[in-house]
PDB file of C-alpha atoms in Angstrom:
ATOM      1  CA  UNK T   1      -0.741  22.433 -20.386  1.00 58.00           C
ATOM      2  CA  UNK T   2      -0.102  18.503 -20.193  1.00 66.00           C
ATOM      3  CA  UNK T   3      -2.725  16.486 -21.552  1.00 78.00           C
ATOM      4  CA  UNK T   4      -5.776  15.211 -19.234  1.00 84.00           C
ATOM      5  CA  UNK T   5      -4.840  11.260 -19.801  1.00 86.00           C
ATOM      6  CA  UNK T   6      -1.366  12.229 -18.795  1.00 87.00           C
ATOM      7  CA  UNK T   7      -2.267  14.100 -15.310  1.00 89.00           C
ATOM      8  CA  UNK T   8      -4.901  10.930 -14.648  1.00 91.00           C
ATOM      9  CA  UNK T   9      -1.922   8.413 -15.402  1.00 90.00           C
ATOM     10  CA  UNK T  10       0.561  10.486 -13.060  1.00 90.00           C
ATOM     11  CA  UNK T  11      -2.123  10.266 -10.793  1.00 92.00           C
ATOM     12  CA  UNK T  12      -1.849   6.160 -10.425  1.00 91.00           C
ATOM     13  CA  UNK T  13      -5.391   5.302 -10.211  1.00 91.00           C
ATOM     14  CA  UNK T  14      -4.340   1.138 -10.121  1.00 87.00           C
ATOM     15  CA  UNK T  15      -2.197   1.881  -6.855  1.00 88.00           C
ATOM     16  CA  UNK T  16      -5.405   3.381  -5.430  1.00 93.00           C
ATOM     17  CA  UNK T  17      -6.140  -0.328  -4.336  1.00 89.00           C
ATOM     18  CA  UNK T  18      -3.685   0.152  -1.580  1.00 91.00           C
ATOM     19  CA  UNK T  19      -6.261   2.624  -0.251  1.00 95.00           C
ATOM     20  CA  UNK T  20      -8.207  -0.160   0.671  1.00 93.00           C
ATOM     21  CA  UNK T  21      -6.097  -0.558   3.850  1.00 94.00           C
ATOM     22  CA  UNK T  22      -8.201   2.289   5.297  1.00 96.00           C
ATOM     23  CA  UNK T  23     -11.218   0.062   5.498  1.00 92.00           C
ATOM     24  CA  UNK T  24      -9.711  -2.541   7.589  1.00 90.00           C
ATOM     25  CA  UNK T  25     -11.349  -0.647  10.409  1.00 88.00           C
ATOM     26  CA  UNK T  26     -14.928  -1.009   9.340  1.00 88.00           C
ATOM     27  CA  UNK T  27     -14.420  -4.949   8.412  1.00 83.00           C
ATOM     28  CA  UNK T  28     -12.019  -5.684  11.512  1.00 81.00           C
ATOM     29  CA  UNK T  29     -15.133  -3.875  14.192  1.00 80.00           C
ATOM     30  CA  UNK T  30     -18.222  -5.085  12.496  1.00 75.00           C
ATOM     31  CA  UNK T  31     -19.247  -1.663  11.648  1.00 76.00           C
ATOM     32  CA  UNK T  32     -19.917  -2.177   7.519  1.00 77.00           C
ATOM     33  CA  UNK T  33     -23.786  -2.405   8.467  1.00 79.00           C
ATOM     34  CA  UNK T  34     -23.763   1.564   9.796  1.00 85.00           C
ATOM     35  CA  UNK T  35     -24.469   3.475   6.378  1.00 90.00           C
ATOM     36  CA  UNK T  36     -22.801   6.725   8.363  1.00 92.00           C
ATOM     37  CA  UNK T  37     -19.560   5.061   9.571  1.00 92.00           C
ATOM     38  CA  UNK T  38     -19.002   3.126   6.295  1.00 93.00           C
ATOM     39  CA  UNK T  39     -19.700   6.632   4.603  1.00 95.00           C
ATOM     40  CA  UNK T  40     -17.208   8.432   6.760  1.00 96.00           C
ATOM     41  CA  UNK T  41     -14.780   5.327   6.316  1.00 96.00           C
ATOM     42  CA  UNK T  42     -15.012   5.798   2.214  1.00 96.00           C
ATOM     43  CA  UNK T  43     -14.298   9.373   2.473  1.00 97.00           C
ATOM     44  CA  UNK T  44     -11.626   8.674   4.527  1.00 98.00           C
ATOM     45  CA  UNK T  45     -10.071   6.162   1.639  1.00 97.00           C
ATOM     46  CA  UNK T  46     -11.047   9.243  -1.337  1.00 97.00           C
ATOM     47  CA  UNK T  47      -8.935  11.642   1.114  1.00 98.00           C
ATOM     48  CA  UNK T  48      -6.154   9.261   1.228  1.00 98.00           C
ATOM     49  CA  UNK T  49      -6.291   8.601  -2.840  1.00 97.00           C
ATOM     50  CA  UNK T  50      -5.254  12.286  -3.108  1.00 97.00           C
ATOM     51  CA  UNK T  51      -2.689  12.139  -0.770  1.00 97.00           C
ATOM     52  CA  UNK T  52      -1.122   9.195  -2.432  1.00 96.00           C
ATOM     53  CA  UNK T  53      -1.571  10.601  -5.485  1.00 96.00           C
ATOM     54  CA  UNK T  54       0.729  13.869  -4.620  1.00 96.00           C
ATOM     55  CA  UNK T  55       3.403  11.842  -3.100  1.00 95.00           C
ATOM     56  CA  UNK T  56       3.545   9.578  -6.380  1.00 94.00           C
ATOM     57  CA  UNK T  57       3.953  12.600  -8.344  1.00 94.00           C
ATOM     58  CA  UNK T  58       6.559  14.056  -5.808  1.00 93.00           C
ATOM     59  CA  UNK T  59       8.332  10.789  -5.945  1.00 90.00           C
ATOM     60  CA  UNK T  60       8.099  10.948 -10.078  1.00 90.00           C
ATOM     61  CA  UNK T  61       9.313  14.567  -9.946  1.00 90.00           C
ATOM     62  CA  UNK T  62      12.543  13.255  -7.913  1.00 87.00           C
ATOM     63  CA  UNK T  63      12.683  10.058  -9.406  1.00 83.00           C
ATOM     64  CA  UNK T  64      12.706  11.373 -13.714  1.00 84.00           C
ATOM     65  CA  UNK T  65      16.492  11.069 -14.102  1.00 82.00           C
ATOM     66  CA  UNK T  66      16.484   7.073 -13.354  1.00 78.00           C
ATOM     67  CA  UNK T  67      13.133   6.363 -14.699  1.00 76.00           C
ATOM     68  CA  UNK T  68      14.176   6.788 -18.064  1.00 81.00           C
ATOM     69  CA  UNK T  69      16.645   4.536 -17.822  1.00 76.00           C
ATOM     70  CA  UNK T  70      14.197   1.703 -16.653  1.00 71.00           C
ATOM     71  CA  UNK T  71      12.305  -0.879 -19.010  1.00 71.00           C
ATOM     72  CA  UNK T  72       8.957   0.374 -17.945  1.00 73.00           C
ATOM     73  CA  UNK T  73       9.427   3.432 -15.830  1.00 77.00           C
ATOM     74  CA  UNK T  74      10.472   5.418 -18.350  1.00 80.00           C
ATOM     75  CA  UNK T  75       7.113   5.609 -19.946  1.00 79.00           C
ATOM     76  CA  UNK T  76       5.940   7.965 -17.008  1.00 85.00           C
ATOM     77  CA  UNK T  77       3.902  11.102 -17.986  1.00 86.00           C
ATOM     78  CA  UNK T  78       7.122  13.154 -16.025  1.00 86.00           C
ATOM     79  CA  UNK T  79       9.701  10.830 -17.090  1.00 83.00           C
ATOM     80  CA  UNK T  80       8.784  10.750 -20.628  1.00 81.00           C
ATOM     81  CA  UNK T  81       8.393  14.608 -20.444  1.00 80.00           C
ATOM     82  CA  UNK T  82       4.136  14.966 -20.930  1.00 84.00           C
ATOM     83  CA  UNK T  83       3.832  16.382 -17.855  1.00 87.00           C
ATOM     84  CA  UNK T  84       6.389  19.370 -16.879  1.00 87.00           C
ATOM     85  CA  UNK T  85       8.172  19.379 -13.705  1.00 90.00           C
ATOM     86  CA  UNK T  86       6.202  22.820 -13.016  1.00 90.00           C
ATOM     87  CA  UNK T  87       2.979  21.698 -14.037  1.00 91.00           C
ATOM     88  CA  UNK T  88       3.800  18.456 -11.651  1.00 92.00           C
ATOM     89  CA  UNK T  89       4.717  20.327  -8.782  1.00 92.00           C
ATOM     90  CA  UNK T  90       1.363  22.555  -8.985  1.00 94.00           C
ATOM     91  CA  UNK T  91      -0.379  19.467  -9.323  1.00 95.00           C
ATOM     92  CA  UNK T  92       1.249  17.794  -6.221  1.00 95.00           C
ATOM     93  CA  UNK T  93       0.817  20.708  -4.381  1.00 96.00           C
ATOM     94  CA  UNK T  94      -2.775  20.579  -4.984  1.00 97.00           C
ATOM     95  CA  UNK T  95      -3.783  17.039  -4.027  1.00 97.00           C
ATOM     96  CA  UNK T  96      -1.611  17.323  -0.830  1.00 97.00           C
ATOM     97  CA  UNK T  97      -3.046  20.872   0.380  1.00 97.00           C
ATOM     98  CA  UNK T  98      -6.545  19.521  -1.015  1.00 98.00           C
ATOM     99  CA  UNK T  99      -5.998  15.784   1.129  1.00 98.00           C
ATOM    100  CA  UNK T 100      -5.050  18.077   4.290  1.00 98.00           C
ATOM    101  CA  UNK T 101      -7.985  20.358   4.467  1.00 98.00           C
ATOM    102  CA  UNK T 102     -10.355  17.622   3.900  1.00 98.00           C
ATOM    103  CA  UNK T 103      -8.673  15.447   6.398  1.00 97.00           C
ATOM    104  CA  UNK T 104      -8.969  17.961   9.009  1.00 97.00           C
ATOM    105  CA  UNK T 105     -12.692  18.192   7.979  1.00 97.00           C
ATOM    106  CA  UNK T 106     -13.306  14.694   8.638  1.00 96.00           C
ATOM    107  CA  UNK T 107     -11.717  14.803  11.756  1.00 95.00           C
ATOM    108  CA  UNK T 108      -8.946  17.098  13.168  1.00 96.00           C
ATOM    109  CA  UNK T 109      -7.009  13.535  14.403  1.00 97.00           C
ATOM    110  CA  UNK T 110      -7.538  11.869  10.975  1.00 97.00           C
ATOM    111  CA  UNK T 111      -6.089  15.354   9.319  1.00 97.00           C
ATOM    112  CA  UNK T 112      -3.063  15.118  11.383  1.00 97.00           C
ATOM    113  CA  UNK T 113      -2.388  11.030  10.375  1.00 97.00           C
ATOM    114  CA  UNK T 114      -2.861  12.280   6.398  1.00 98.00           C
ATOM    115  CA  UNK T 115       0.060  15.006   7.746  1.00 98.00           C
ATOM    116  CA  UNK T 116       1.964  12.356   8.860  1.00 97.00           C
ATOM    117  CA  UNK T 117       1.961  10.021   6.165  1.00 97.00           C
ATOM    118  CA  UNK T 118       2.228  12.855   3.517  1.00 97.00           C
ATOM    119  CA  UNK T 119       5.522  14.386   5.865  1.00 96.00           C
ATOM    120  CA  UNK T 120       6.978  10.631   6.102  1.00 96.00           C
ATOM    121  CA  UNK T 121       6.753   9.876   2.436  1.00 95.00           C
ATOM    122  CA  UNK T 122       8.111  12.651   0.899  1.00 94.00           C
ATOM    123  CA  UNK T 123      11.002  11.847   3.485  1.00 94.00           C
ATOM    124  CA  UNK T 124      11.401   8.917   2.043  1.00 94.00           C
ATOM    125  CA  UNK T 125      11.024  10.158  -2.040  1.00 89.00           C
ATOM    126  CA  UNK T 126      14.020  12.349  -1.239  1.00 88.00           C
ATOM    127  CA  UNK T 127      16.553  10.576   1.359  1.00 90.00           C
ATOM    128  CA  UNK T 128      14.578   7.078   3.020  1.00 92.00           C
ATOM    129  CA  UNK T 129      14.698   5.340   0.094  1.00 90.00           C
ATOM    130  CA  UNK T 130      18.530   5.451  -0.182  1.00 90.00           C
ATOM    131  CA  UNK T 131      18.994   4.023   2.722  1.00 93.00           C
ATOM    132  CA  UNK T 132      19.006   0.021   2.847  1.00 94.00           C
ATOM    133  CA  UNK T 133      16.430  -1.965   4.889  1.00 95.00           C
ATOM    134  CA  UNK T 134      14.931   1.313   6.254  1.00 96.00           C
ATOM    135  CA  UNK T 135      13.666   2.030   2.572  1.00 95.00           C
ATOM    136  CA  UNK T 136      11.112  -1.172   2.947  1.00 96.00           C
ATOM    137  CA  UNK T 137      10.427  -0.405   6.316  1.00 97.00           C
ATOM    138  CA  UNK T 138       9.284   3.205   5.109  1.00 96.00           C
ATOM    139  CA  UNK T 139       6.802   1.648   2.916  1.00 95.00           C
ATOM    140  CA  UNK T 140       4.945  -0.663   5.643  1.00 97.00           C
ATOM    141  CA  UNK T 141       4.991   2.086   7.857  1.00 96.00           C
ATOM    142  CA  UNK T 142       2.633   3.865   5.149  1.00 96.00           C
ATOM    143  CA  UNK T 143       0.174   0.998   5.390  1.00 96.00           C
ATOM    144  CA  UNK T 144       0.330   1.025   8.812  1.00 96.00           C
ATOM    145  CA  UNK T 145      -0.985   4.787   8.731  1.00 96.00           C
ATOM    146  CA  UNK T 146      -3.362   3.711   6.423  1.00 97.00           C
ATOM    147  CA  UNK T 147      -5.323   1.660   8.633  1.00 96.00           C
ATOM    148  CA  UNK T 148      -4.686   3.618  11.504  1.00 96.00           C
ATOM    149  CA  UNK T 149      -5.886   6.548   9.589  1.00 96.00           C
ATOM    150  CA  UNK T 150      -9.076   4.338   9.048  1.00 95.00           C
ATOM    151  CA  UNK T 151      -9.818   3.708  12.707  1.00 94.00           C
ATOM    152  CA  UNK T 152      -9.186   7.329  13.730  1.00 95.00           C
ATOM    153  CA  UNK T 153     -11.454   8.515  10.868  1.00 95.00           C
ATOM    154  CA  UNK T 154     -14.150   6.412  12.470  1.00 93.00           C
ATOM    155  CA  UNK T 155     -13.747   6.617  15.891  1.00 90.00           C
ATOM    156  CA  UNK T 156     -12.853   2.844  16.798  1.00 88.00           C
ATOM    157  CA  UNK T 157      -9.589   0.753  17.875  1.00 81.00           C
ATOM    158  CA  UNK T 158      -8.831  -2.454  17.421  1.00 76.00           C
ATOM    159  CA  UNK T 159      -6.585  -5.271  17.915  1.00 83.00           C
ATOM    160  CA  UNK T 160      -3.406  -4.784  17.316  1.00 89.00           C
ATOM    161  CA  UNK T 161      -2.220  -7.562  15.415  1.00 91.00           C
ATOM    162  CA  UNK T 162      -3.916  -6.121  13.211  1.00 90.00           C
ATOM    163  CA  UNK T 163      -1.249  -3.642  13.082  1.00 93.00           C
ATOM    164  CA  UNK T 164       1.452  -5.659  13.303  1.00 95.00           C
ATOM    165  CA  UNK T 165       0.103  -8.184  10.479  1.00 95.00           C
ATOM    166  CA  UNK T 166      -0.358  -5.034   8.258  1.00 95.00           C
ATOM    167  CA  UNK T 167       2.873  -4.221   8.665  1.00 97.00           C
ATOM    168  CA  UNK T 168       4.931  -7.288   8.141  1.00 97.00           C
ATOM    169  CA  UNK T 169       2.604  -8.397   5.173  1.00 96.00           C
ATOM    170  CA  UNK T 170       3.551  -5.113   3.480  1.00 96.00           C
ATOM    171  CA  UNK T 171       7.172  -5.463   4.857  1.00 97.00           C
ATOM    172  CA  UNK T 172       6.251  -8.832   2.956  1.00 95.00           C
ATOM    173  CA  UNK T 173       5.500  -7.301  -0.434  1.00 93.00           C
ATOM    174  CA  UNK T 174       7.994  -4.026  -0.931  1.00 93.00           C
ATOM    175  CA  UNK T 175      10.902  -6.750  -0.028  1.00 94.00           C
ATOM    176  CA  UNK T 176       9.400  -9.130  -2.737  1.00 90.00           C
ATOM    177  CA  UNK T 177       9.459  -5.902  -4.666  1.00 88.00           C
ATOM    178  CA  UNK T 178      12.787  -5.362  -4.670  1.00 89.00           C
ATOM    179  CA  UNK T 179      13.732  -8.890  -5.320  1.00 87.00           C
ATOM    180  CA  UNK T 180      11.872  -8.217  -8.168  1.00 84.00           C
ATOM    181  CA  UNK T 181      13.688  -4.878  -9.354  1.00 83.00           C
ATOM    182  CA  UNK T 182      16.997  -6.344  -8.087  1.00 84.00           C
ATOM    183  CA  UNK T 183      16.267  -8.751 -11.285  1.00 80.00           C
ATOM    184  CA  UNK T 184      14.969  -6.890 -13.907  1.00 76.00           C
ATOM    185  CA  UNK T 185      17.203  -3.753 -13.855  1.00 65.00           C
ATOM    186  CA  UNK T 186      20.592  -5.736 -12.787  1.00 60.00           C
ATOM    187  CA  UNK T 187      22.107  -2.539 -12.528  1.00 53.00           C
ATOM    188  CA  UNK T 188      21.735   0.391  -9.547  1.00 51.00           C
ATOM    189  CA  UNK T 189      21.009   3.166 -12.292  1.00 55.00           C
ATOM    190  CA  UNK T 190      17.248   3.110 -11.593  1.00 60.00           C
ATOM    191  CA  UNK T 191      17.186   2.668  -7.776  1.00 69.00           C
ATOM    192  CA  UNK T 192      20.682   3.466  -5.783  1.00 79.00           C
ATOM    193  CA  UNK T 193      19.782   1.041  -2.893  1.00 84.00           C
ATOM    194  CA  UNK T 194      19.845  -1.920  -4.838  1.00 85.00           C
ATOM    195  CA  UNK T 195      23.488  -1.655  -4.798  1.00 84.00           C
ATOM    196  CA  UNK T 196      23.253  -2.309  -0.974  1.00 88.00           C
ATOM    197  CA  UNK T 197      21.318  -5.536  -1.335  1.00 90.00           C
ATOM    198  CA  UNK T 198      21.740  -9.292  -2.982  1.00 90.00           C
ATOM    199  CA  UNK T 199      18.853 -11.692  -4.235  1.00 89.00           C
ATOM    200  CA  UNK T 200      20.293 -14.297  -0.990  1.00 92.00           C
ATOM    201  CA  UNK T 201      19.570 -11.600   1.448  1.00 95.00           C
ATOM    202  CA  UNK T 202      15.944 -10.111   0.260  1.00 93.00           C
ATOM    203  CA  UNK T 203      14.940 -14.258   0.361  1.00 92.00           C
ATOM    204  CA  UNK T 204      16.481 -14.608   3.818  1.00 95.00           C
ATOM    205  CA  UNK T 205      14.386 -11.212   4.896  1.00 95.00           C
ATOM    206  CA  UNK T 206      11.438 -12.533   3.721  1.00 93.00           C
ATOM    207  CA  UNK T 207      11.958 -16.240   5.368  1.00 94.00           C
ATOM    208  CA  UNK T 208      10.904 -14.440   8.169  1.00 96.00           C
ATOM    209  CA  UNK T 209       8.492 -11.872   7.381  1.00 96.00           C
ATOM    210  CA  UNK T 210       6.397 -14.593   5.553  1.00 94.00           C
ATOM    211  CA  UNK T 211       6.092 -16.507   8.450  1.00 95.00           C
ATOM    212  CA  UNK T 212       5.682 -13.613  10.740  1.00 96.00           C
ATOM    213  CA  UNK T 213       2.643 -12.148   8.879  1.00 96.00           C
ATOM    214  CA  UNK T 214       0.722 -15.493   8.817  1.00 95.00           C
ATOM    215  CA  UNK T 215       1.371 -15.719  12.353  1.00 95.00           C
ATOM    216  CA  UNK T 216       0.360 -12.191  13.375  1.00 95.00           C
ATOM    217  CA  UNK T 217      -2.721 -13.109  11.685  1.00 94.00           C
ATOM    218  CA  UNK T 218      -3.315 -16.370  13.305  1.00 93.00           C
ATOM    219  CA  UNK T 219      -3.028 -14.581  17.032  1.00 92.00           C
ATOM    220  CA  UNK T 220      -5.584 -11.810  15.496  1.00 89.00           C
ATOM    221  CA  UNK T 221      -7.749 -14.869  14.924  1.00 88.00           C
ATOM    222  CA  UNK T 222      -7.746 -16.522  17.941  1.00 85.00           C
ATOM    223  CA  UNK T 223      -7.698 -13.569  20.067  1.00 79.00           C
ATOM    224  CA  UNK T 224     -10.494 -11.484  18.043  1.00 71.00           C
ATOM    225  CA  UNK T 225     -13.437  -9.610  20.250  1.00 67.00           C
ATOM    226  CA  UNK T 226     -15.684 -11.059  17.644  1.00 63.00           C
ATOM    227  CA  UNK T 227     -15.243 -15.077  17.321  1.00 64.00           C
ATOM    228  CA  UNK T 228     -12.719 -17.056  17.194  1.00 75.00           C
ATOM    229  CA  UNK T 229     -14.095 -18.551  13.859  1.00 84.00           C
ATOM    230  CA  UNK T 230     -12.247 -16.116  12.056  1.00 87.00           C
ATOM    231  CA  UNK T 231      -9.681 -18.228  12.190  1.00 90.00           C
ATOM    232  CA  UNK T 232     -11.144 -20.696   9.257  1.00 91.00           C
ATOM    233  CA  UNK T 233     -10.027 -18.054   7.126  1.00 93.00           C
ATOM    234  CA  UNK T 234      -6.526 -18.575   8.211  1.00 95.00           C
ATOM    235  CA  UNK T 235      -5.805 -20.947   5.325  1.00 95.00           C
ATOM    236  CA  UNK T 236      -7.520 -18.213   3.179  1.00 96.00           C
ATOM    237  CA  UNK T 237      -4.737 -16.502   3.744  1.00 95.00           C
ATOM    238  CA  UNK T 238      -1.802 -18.770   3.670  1.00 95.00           C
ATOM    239  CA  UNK T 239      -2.556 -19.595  -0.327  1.00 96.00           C
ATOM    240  CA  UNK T 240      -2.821 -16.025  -1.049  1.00 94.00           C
ATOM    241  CA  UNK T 241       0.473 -15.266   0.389  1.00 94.00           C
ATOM    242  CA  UNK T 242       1.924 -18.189  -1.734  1.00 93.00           C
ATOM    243  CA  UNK T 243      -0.225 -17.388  -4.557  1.00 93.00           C
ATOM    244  CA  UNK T 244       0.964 -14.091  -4.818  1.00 91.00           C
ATOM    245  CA  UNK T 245       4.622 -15.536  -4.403  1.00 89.00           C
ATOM    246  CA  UNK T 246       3.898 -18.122  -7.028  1.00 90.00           C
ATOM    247  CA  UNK T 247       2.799 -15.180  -9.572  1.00 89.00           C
ATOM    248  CA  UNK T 248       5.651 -13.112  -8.464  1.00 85.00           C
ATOM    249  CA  UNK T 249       8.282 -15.666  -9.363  1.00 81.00           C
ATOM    250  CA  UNK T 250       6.254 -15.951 -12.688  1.00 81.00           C
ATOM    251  CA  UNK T 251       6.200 -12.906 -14.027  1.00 68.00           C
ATOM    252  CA  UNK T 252       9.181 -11.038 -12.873  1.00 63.00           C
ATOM    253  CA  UNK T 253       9.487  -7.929 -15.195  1.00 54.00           C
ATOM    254  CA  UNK T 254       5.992  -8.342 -16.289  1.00 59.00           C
ATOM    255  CA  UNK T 255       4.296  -6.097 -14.070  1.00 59.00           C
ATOM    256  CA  UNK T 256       4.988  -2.915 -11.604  1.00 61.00           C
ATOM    257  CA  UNK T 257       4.524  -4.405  -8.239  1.00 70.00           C
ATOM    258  CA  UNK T 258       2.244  -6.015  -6.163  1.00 79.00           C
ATOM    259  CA  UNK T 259      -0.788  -3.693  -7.397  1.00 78.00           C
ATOM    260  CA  UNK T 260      -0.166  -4.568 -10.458  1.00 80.00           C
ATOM    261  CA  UNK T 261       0.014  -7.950  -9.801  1.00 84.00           C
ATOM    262  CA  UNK T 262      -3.576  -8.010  -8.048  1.00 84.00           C
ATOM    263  CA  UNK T 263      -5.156  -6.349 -10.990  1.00 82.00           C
ATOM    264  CA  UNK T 264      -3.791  -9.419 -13.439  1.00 84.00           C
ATOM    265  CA  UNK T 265      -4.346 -12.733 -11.411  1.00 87.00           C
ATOM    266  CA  UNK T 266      -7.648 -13.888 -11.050  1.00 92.00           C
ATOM    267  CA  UNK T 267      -7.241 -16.253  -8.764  1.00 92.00           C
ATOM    268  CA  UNK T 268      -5.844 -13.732  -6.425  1.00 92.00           C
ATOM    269  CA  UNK T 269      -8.583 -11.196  -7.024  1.00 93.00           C
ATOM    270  CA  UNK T 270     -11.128 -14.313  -6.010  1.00 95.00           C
ATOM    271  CA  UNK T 271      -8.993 -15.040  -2.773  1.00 95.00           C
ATOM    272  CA  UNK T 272      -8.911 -11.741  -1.627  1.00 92.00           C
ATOM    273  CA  UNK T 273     -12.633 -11.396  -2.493  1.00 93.00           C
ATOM    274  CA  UNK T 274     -13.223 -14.769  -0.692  1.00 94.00           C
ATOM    275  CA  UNK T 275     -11.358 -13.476   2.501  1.00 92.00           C
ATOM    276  CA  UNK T 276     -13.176 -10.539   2.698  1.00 88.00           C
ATOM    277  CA  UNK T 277     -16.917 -12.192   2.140  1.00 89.00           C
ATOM    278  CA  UNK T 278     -15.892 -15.104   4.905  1.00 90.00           C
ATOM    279  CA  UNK T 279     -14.473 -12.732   7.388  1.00 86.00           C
ATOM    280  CA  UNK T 280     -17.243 -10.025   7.082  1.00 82.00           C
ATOM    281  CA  UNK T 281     -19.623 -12.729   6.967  1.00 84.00           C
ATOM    282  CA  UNK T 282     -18.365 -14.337  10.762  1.00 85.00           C
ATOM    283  CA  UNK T 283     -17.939 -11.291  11.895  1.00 80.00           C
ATOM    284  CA  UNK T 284     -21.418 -10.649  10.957  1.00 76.00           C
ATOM    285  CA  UNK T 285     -23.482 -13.112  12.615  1.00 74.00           C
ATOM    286  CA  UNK T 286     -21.141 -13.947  15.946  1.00 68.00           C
ATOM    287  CA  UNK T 287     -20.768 -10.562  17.280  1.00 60.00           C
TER     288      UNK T 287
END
């Protein structure tokens, strides 16, 4: 049997962050002051930790080969051979079957967007990822389900350029990711796509997704159901988008993505914080 540190570290308990994006609902309505919906919108978030959780394994299970030829990857539980591919795909298969019964318990509709997402990423662990340009656009698509997953879960809709900031900002990050691994690596052993794309072209990709997410944003602002004061948090986000590219540039090969990147910069963790208080806040007191 694998040890218990190794099954919690397969797990990947720091990317859990990114199942934040299922809240958006709760802030983006004004509903964080109803105990039961917040309730059923952290549920929601647990349900999606496990789903996450069994895809990351399924994508470690494929992914063993080239992860031990990478600087950091390689020190995976699979990978480095603590967890057994058996073991791991009993474990996977758990959290997945686990995150769909739940799901449908919350709400048959939620259960079916937690089918989705599980369906679309294991796609892309096994053949998406190969493919250039639709690899990134895989991985926005799977915060896009998160926050649709959130606002199903609770019963609400909202704006959506909400949706379509989500999904260029994340568009934003996986293509800063690959910059990123395009560097470090220099070589196509670890991830077959990078073959298929050049630092120029990932910068020229994300001259325009940069701009695109602040100014999805911006119309979500102006055009919100709640006030248009939200959009004094506008510059909010502008430095945290070139905050994060600032530390990005920094620490190339120091760090395993934009999670990991949140966890270490504390300046980052106080602008997201900041964001979150001034938006909640407006929302708050002009609806």
């Amino acid at each position: 049997m694998p040890h218990f540190s190794a099954v919690i570290v397969s797990l990947r308990p720091k990317q859990w962050l990114k199942n934040s994006f299922v809240l958006a609902a709760v802030i983006f309505v004004g509903a964080f002051n109803d105990p039961a919906v917040v309730g059923k919108a952290l549920i929601a978030a647990a349900i999606f930790c496990l789903a996450s959780s069994a895809v990351y394994i399924v994508n470690d299970i494929r992914d063993a080969p080239a992860d031990r030829l990478h600087p950091t990857k390689k020190n995976r539980p699979i990978a480095a051979g603590q967890i057994s591919i058996s073991h791991a795909f009993l474990l996977a298969s758990v959290l997945g079957i686990s995150a769909l019964i739940f799901g449908w318990w919350l709400r048959p509709q939620f259960g079916l967007v937690v089918a989705a997402y599980i369906i679309v990423q294991i796609f892309y662990s096994l053949w998406l990822k190969k493919i250039v340009i639709i690899d990134v656009i895989t991985i926005a698509l799977g915060f896009v389900a998160r926050v649709v997953a959130g606002a199903v879960a609770i019963s609400v809709s909202f704006s959506p350029w909400i949706i379509f900031c989500t999904f260029f900002l994340t568009l934003y990050l996986a293509i800063t990711k690959r910059r990123e691994e395009l560097i470090v690596v220099n070589g196509t052993e670890t991830r077959t796509v990078l073959a298929d794309y050049t630092s120029a072209f990932l910068d020229q990709m994300n001259a325009i997704i940069l701009p695109l997410t602040l100014v999805t944003y911006t119309f979500y602002t102006f055009g919100s159901q709640h006030s248009q004061w939200l959009m004094v948090t506008v510059p909010v986000v502008l430095y945290g988008l070139f905050r994060y590219q600032y530390v990005s540039n920094r620490t190339i090969g120091n760090h395993d993505g934009p999670t990991d990147i949140v966890w270490q910069d504390r300046p980052l963790q106080i602008t997201l914080i900041l964001w979150i208080m001034i938006a909640a806040m407006i929302i708050w007191f002009f609806d």
